Amino acid sequence: MNHVVIIGCGVVGAAIAYELSLVKGLKITVLDSQPPAQASTGAALGVLMGVISQKVKGKAWQLRQTSIQRYETLIPELEAIAKRKIPFNRQGILSLCLEGEDLADKENLVKIRQSQGWQLEIWDKAKLQNLCPQIDAKNLIGAVYSPQDRQLDPTVLTLALVEAAQHNGVSFQFGVTVLDSHASEPLCQELDTTAGKIAADWFVVAAGLGSTPLTAQLNQKVDIRPVLGQALQVHLEHPLGNPEFQPAITGNDVHIVPVGGGDYWIGATVEFPSDRDEIPPNQELLASVRQQAIAFCPELAQANITRTWSGLRPRPEGRPAPVIGKLPGFNNVLLATGHYRNGVLLAPATAYAIREMMGMGNGA
């Protein structure tokens, strides 16, 4: 029986564990130094910008398309096994177009998506104000509506992936840190961990920022740097606009995400480290994100802030995100890391890619 060890249990590691648990005859162990869905997963807003993204070809688009398709089947699958509801907003994403933006680019994207079998709509100001009366359109030229994009709760999703994988026989070991690895290229034989030695046929590094020290132990350092994101949750006594139509709204890189009961998530900042990789959260930046959200939806000025949070996103240095593939020099060490701002969006497609690299089909 092939033994697979996955290091990291954010949304990406959990998705890989679940997809591999559908393959017969695998022994799967997941290690993480902390509980599941911490770090960047616990801080994410779960806005799945696939169809509405500017990526139209190559691997970047392929990963997005695969994930958006997989989520439609994955969510009901997980809900059935884990017996819990996963908040999954199927009312699409509305991207606001500011004055000065070129609508010709958006029209071109609509055509490309149609040719790929996906829907996008361009709304003028009148349609925007009619369907989303909460939006102040005075500095907008319209919006692009993506009915097939989604938003979900990343923490609930990850916990459901863990439960479903456990149900399928996957072993999870939390509070376990990898101390060292024993390898002679092209194979890594085993890991030294705080819970003892663990040998395996395959090792999957899905540890976000923790991937850098892990790969450094194998003398193939993958440099991943932190980028801080802050967000806040606010509460209104009633939903914004039409209670029956609550899409995620995005504009100028600010997201307004309905999460039910008059609650909204607003975020997120993008804060780069100083020389020492330390990033103290900048309160002014979070305030400016809130002000931008209020400019789009003035009623949010009346909302009470019920919590704020932050997390570090893993951004690969000097190469595009994400990093999916074999670790150079090793046949049995796979990387699924450095997803930066798209971990939740790309988790299902990443899991398929890892499964394919192991020669076990892509599940698609």
Short mmCIF file of C-alpha atoms in Angstrom, two decimals:
data_model
loop_
_atom_site.label_atom_id
_atom_site.label_comp_id
_atom_site.label_asym_id
_atom_site.label_seq_id
_atom_site.Cartn_x
_atom_site.Cartn_y
_atom_site.Cartn_z
CA MET A 1 0.00 0.00 0.00
CA ASN A 2 1.43 3.37 -1.04
CA HIS A 3 1.83 5.74 1.91
CA VAL A 4 1.36 9.46 1.23
CA VAL A 5 2.34 12.06 3.82
CA ILE A 6 0.86 15.56 3.38
CA ILE A 7 2.51 18.36 5.36
CA GLY A 8 0.10 21.22 6.04
CA CYS A 9 -3.65 21.24 6.72
CA GLY A 10 -4.88 24.53 5.39
CA VAL A 11 -7.51 24.38 2.65
CA VAL A 12 -4.96 23.11 0.08
CA GLY A 13 -3.59 20.27 2.22
CA ALA A 14 -7.11 19.26 3.30
CA ALA A 15 -8.36 19.27 -0.32
CA ILE A 16 -5.45 17.06 -1.40
CA ALA A 17 -6.11 14.67 1.50
CA TYR A 18 -9.78 14.39 0.54
CA GLU A 19 -9.18 13.89 -3.22
CA LEU A 20 -6.50 11.25 -2.54
CA SER A 21 -8.85 9.52 -0.07
CA LEU A 22 -11.08 8.71 -3.06
CA VAL A 23 -8.26 6.60 -4.56
CA LYS A 24 -8.42 2.94 -3.46
CA GLY A 25 -5.43 1.43 -1.67
CA LEU A 26 -3.65 4.54 -0.39
CA LYS A 27 -2.54 5.13 3.18
CA ILE A 28 -2.65 8.88 3.84
CA THR A 29 -1.26 10.81 6.80
CA VAL A 30 -1.61 14.59 7.24
CA LEU A 31 0.75 16.44 9.59
CA ASP A 32 0.39 20.00 10.84
CA SER A 33 1.98 21.86 13.72
CA GLN A 34 -1.35 23.59 14.43
CA PRO A 35 -5.07 22.73 14.13
CA PRO A 36 -6.66 22.77 10.64
CA ALA A 37 -7.63 25.97 8.80
CA GLN A 38 -5.24 28.28 10.65
CA ALA A 39 -2.80 30.68 8.95
CA SER A 40 -3.93 32.06 5.57
CA THR A 41 -6.99 29.77 5.27
CA GLY A 42 -8.51 31.07 8.50
CA ALA A 43 -8.04 34.64 7.32
CA ALA A 44 -9.38 34.24 3.77
CA LEU A 45 -12.69 35.69 2.55
CA GLY A 46 -13.43 32.74 0.26
CA VAL A 47 -14.30 34.85 -2.81
CA LEU A 48 -13.80 32.49 -5.76
CA MET A 49 -12.93 34.81 -8.65
CA GLY A 50 -12.67 32.35 -11.50
CA VAL A 51 -14.80 33.33 -14.48
CA ILE A 52 -14.46 37.03 -13.64
CA SER A 53 -10.66 36.88 -13.38
CA GLN A 54 -8.48 38.36 -16.13
CA LYS A 55 -6.77 34.98 -16.67
CA VAL A 56 -8.06 33.67 -19.99
CA LYS A 57 -5.59 30.99 -21.11
CA GLY A 58 -2.86 28.60 -20.06
CA LYS A 59 -2.41 26.99 -16.66
CA ALA A 60 -3.68 30.02 -14.69
CA TRP A 61 -7.10 29.83 -16.38
CA GLN A 62 -7.19 26.02 -16.47
CA LEU A 63 -6.72 25.78 -12.69
CA ARG A 64 -9.49 28.31 -12.08
CA GLN A 65 -11.93 26.62 -14.45
CA THR A 66 -11.24 23.17 -12.97
CA SER A 67 -11.82 24.46 -9.43
CA ILE A 68 -15.03 26.35 -10.19
CA GLN A 69 -16.44 23.21 -11.85
CA ARG A 70 -15.30 20.93 -9.03
CA TYR A 71 -16.83 23.11 -6.29
CA GLU A 72 -20.32 22.51 -7.73
CA THR A 73 -20.01 18.78 -6.99
CA LEU A 74 -17.59 18.99 -4.04
CA ILE A 75 -19.80 21.05 -1.70
CA PRO A 76 -22.83 18.69 -1.78
CA GLU A 77 -20.45 15.70 -1.57
CA LEU A 78 -18.79 17.05 1.59
CA GLU A 79 -22.09 18.14 3.15
CA ALA A 80 -23.42 14.59 2.73
CA ILE A 81 -20.36 12.96 4.35
CA ALA A 82 -19.58 15.55 7.05
CA LYS A 83 -23.30 16.15 7.79
CA ARG A 84 -22.75 19.89 8.09
CA LYS A 85 -23.82 22.83 5.97
CA ILE A 86 -21.02 24.69 4.21
CA PRO A 87 -21.97 28.37 3.62
CA PHE A 88 -21.79 28.54 -0.20
CA ASN A 89 -23.05 31.72 -1.85
CA ARG A 90 -24.25 30.82 -5.35
CA GLN A 91 -25.50 34.32 -6.19
CA GLY A 92 -22.34 35.21 -8.07
CA ILE A 93 -19.82 38.02 -7.92
CA LEU A 94 -20.50 41.61 -8.95
CA SER A 95 -17.39 43.53 -9.99
CA LEU A 96 -17.87 47.32 -9.95
CA CYS A 97 -16.29 49.32 -12.79
CA LEU A 98 -14.90 52.67 -11.70
CA GLU A 99 -14.77 55.81 -13.84
CA GLY A 100 -11.68 55.69 -16.02
CA GLU A 101 -11.80 51.90 -16.44
CA ASP A 102 -12.07 50.62 -20.00
CA LEU A 103 -15.32 48.78 -20.64
CA ALA A 104 -13.91 47.50 -23.96
CA ASP A 105 -11.62 45.21 -21.93
CA LYS A 106 -14.64 43.89 -20.05
CA GLU A 107 -16.61 43.37 -23.28
CA ASN A 108 -13.66 41.42 -24.67
CA LEU A 109 -13.60 39.24 -21.54
CA VAL A 110 -17.36 38.57 -21.90
CA LYS A 111 -16.76 37.33 -25.49
CA ILE A 112 -13.85 35.11 -24.47
CA ARG A 113 -15.84 33.56 -21.62
CA GLN A 114 -18.80 32.92 -23.93
CA SER A 115 -16.49 31.07 -26.33
CA GLN A 116 -15.28 29.00 -23.33
CA GLY A 117 -18.86 28.17 -22.27
CA TRP A 118 -19.12 30.60 -19.33
CA GLN A 119 -21.46 33.52 -18.65
CA LEU A 120 -20.61 37.12 -17.82
CA GLU A 121 -22.92 40.14 -18.04
CA ILE A 122 -22.11 43.84 -18.35
CA TRP A 123 -24.55 46.02 -16.43
CA ASP A 124 -24.98 49.72 -17.05
CA LYS A 125 -25.56 52.12 -14.16
CA ALA A 126 -29.35 51.90 -14.46
CA LYS A 127 -29.38 48.10 -14.22
CA LEU A 128 -26.85 48.19 -11.38
CA GLN A 129 -28.96 50.62 -9.34
CA ASN A 130 -32.13 48.71 -10.09
CA LEU A 131 -30.77 45.30 -8.98
CA CYS A 132 -28.42 46.51 -6.23
CA PRO A 133 -29.96 49.72 -4.80
CA GLN A 134 -27.41 49.66 -1.92
CA ILE A 135 -24.63 50.69 -4.32
CA ASP A 136 -23.81 54.37 -4.83
CA ALA A 137 -23.05 54.45 -8.56
CA LYS A 138 -22.01 58.09 -8.91
CA ASN A 139 -18.32 57.26 -9.52
CA LEU A 140 -19.05 54.05 -11.40
CA ILE A 141 -19.60 53.39 -15.11
CA GLY A 142 -21.34 50.06 -14.52
CA ALA A 143 -20.45 46.56 -13.37
CA VAL A 144 -19.62 43.07 -14.58
CA TYR A 145 -21.78 40.31 -13.10
CA SER A 146 -20.47 36.75 -12.95
CA PRO A 147 -23.35 34.42 -12.06
CA GLN A 148 -21.18 31.26 -12.00
CA ASP A 149 -18.53 32.47 -9.57
CA ARG A 150 -19.01 31.69 -5.89
CA GLN A 151 -18.05 32.57 -2.33
CA LEU A 152 -17.75 30.16 0.57
CA ASP A 153 -16.58 29.98 4.16
CA PRO A 154 -12.95 28.75 4.00
CA THR A 155 -12.79 27.52 7.60
CA VAL A 156 -16.03 25.51 7.46
CA LEU A 157 -14.96 24.11 4.07
CA THR A 158 -11.56 23.00 5.42
CA LEU A 159 -13.07 21.36 8.51
CA ALA A 160 -15.57 19.52 6.26
CA LEU A 161 -12.71 18.35 4.00
CA VAL A 162 -10.89 17.02 7.10
CA GLU A 163 -14.02 15.23 8.38
CA ALA A 164 -14.76 13.70 4.98
CA ALA A 165 -11.12 12.59 4.55
CA GLN A 166 -11.16 11.05 8.06
CA HIS A 167 -14.39 9.27 7.15
CA ASN A 168 -12.48 7.80 4.16
CA GLY A 169 -9.63 6.60 6.38
CA VAL A 170 -7.13 9.47 6.33
CA SER A 171 -5.09 9.93 9.53
CA PHE A 172 -4.57 13.51 10.77
CA GLN A 173 -1.86 14.39 13.30
CA PHE A 174 -2.10 17.93 14.62
CA GLY A 175 0.48 19.56 16.89
CA VAL A 176 3.24 17.69 15.05
CA THR A 177 6.28 19.58 13.73
CA VAL A 178 8.70 18.29 11.10
CA LEU A 179 12.24 18.55 12.52
CA ASP A 180 14.36 17.08 9.72
CA SER A 181 14.22 14.89 6.62
CA HIS A 182 16.28 11.91 5.52
CA ALA A 183 16.88 11.94 1.80
CA SER A 184 19.31 10.90 -0.85
CA GLU A 185 18.29 12.25 -4.22
CA PRO A 186 16.12 11.35 -6.04
CA LEU A 187 14.13 10.08 -3.01
CA CYS A 188 13.13 11.36 0.39
CA GLN A 189 12.84 8.32 2.67
CA GLU A 190 11.46 9.66 5.93
CA LEU A 191 10.84 12.66 8.14
CA ASP A 192 11.88 13.23 11.74
CA THR A 193 8.94 14.77 13.57
CA THR A 194 8.07 15.65 17.15
CA ALA A 195 5.90 12.49 17.05
CA GLY A 196 8.78 10.27 15.85
CA LYS A 197 10.04 9.12 12.44
CA ILE A 198 7.60 8.74 9.57
CA ALA A 199 8.48 6.98 6.31
CA ALA A 200 6.43 7.28 3.12
CA ASP A 201 6.39 6.69 -0.63
CA TRP A 202 5.23 10.24 -1.38
CA PHE A 203 5.60 13.52 0.49
CA VAL A 204 3.38 16.49 -0.40
CA VAL A 205 4.48 19.89 0.89
CA ALA A 206 1.32 22.00 1.31
CA ALA A 207 2.54 24.07 4.23
CA GLY A 208 2.24 27.63 2.88
CA LEU A 209 4.89 29.74 4.58
CA GLY A 210 6.14 26.63 6.37
CA SER A 211 7.18 25.20 2.99
CA THR A 212 10.36 27.32 2.94
CA PRO A 213 12.10 25.68 5.94
CA LEU A 214 10.86 22.22 4.85
CA THR A 215 12.35 22.54 1.37
CA ALA A 216 15.52 24.11 2.80
CA GLN A 217 16.09 20.85 4.76
CA LEU A 218 16.21 19.07 1.39
CA ASN A 219 18.65 21.69 0.02
CA GLN A 220 16.04 22.86 -2.50
CA LYS A 221 14.71 25.95 -0.78
CA VAL A 222 11.48 27.32 -2.22
CA ASP A 223 11.39 30.94 -1.14
CA ILE A 224 7.90 31.95 0.01
CA ARG A 225 7.33 35.30 1.70
CA PRO A 226 4.43 36.52 3.85
CA VAL A 227 1.97 39.17 2.70
CA LEU A 228 -0.42 40.32 5.43
CA GLY A 229 -4.15 40.66 4.85
CA GLN A 230 -6.55 42.29 7.31
CA ALA A 231 -10.33 42.09 7.18
CA LEU A 232 -13.33 42.99 9.32
CA GLN A 233 -16.85 41.76 9.94
CA VAL A 234 -19.69 44.24 10.32
CA HIS A 235 -23.31 43.85 11.32
CA LEU A 236 -26.40 45.69 10.05
CA GLU A 237 -29.94 45.25 11.36
CA HIS A 238 -31.09 44.31 7.84
CA PRO A 239 -29.34 43.10 4.66
CA LEU A 240 -28.06 45.63 2.14
CA GLY A 241 -30.34 46.17 -0.87
CA ASN A 242 -32.53 43.27 -1.96
CA PRO A 243 -32.45 40.49 0.68
CA GLU A 244 -33.15 37.94 -2.09
CA PHE A 245 -30.10 38.97 -4.13
CA GLN A 246 -26.87 39.08 -2.13
CA PRO A 247 -23.86 38.55 -4.40
CA ALA A 248 -20.31 39.18 -3.26
CA ILE A 249 -19.40 42.70 -4.39
CA THR A 250 -15.89 43.66 -5.39
CA GLY A 251 -14.41 46.94 -6.60
CA ASN A 252 -10.98 48.51 -6.51
CA ASP A 253 -9.69 45.29 -4.87
CA VAL A 254 -12.11 45.65 -1.93
CA HIS A 255 -14.58 42.83 -1.26
CA ILE A 256 -17.98 43.18 0.45
CA VAL A 257 -19.09 39.66 1.29
CA PRO A 258 -22.57 38.84 2.65
CA VAL A 259 -22.39 36.05 5.21
CA GLY A 260 -26.04 36.03 6.32
CA GLY A 261 -28.11 37.65 9.07
CA GLY A 262 -27.05 41.19 8.15
CA ASP A 263 -23.37 40.29 8.59
CA TYR A 264 -20.74 41.24 6.02
CA TRP A 265 -17.03 40.58 5.67
CA ILE A 266 -15.01 43.47 4.29
CA GLY A 267 -11.42 43.13 3.13
CA ALA A 268 -8.69 42.75 2.57
CA THR A 269 -5.51 44.75 2.85
CA VAL A 270 -2.32 43.76 1.01
CA GLU A 271 0.68 44.51 3.24
CA PHE A 272 4.24 43.55 2.33
CA PRO A 273 6.97 42.81 4.89
CA SER A 274 9.82 45.09 5.86
CA ASP A 275 13.37 43.74 5.57
CA ARG A 276 12.93 41.38 8.51
CA ASP A 277 9.78 39.62 7.23
CA GLU A 278 7.81 41.23 10.05
CA ILE A 279 4.50 42.87 9.19
CA PRO A 280 2.76 44.75 11.98
CA PRO A 281 -0.89 45.22 10.85
CA ASN A 282 -1.41 48.76 9.53
CA GLN A 283 -4.64 50.08 11.05
CA GLU A 284 -4.82 52.97 8.57
CA LEU A 285 -4.88 50.55 5.65
CA LEU A 286 -7.74 48.59 7.21
CA ALA A 287 -9.61 51.86 7.82
CA SER A 288 -9.13 52.84 4.17
CA VAL A 289 -10.52 49.46 2.99
CA ARG A 290 -13.58 50.09 5.18
CA GLN A 291 -13.94 53.62 3.78
CA GLN A 292 -13.78 52.29 0.22
CA ALA A 293 -16.53 49.77 1.07
CA ILE A 294 -18.64 52.60 2.52
CA ALA A 295 -18.08 54.65 -0.65
CA PHE A 296 -19.58 51.76 -2.64
CA CYS A 297 -22.37 50.96 -0.12
CA PRO A 298 -22.99 54.06 2.06
CA GLU A 299 -25.26 52.16 4.49
CA LEU A 300 -22.15 50.33 5.72
CA ALA A 301 -21.23 53.54 7.60
CA GLN A 302 -24.00 52.61 10.07
CA ALA A 303 -22.76 49.05 10.53
CA ASN A 304 -21.13 47.94 13.78
CA ILE A 305 -17.71 46.33 13.51
CA THR A 306 -18.06 42.98 15.29
CA ARG A 307 -14.54 41.61 14.70
CA THR A 308 -11.32 42.18 12.84
CA TRP A 309 -8.74 39.58 11.87
CA SER A 310 -5.60 39.14 9.83
CA GLY A 311 -3.49 36.41 8.28
CA LEU A 312 -0.31 35.92 6.29
CA ARG A 313 -0.64 34.84 2.67
CA PRO A 314 2.17 32.75 1.17
CA ARG A 315 3.64 34.51 -1.87
CA PRO A 316 6.43 32.85 -3.89
CA GLU A 317 9.47 35.08 -4.37
CA GLY A 318 10.60 35.61 -7.96
CA ARG A 319 8.14 33.17 -9.55
CA PRO A 320 4.40 33.08 -10.23
CA ALA A 321 1.91 31.72 -7.69
CA PRO A 322 1.09 28.93 -7.02
CA VAL A 323 3.99 26.46 -6.87
CA ILE A 324 2.67 23.05 -7.97
CA GLY A 325 5.07 20.34 -9.12
CA LYS A 326 7.95 18.09 -8.15
CA LEU A 327 10.65 19.46 -5.86
CA PRO A 328 13.75 19.68 -8.08
CA GLY A 329 16.00 16.64 -7.60
CA PHE A 330 13.26 14.50 -6.01
CA ASN A 331 10.86 12.05 -7.62
CA ASN A 332 8.64 11.62 -4.57
CA VAL A 333 8.40 15.13 -3.08
CA LEU A 334 5.56 17.22 -4.52
CA LEU A 335 4.93 20.92 -3.91
CA ALA A 336 1.42 22.36 -3.54
CA THR A 337 2.15 25.71 -1.98
CA GLY A 338 2.56 29.47 -2.44
CA HIS A 339 -1.02 30.09 -3.56
CA TYR A 340 -0.81 33.73 -2.36
CA ARG A 341 -4.37 35.12 -2.59
CA ASN A 342 -5.96 32.17 -4.37
CA GLY A 343 -5.59 29.19 -2.03
CA VAL A 344 -9.31 28.66 -1.52
CA LEU A 345 -10.11 29.19 -5.19
CA LEU A 346 -7.40 26.84 -6.47
CA ALA A 347 -7.51 24.11 -3.79
CA PRO A 348 -9.65 21.59 -5.77
CA ALA A 349 -7.60 21.99 -8.97
CA THR A 350 -4.37 21.70 -6.97
CA ALA A 351 -5.61 18.44 -5.46
CA TYR A 352 -6.38 17.09 -8.95
CA ALA A 353 -2.91 18.13 -10.16
CA ILE A 354 -1.19 16.33 -7.25
CA ARG A 355 -3.28 13.22 -7.83
CA GLU A 356 -2.29 13.24 -11.52
CA MET A 357 1.42 13.70 -10.72
CA MET A 358 1.23 10.55 -8.60
CA GLY A 359 -0.15 8.72 -11.62
CA MET A 360 -3.55 8.17 -10.03
CA GLY A 361 -5.71 10.00 -12.56
CA ASN A 362 -6.98 13.52 -12.00
CA GLY A 363 -10.42 12.59 -10.72
CA ALA A 364 -11.92 15.08 -13.18
#
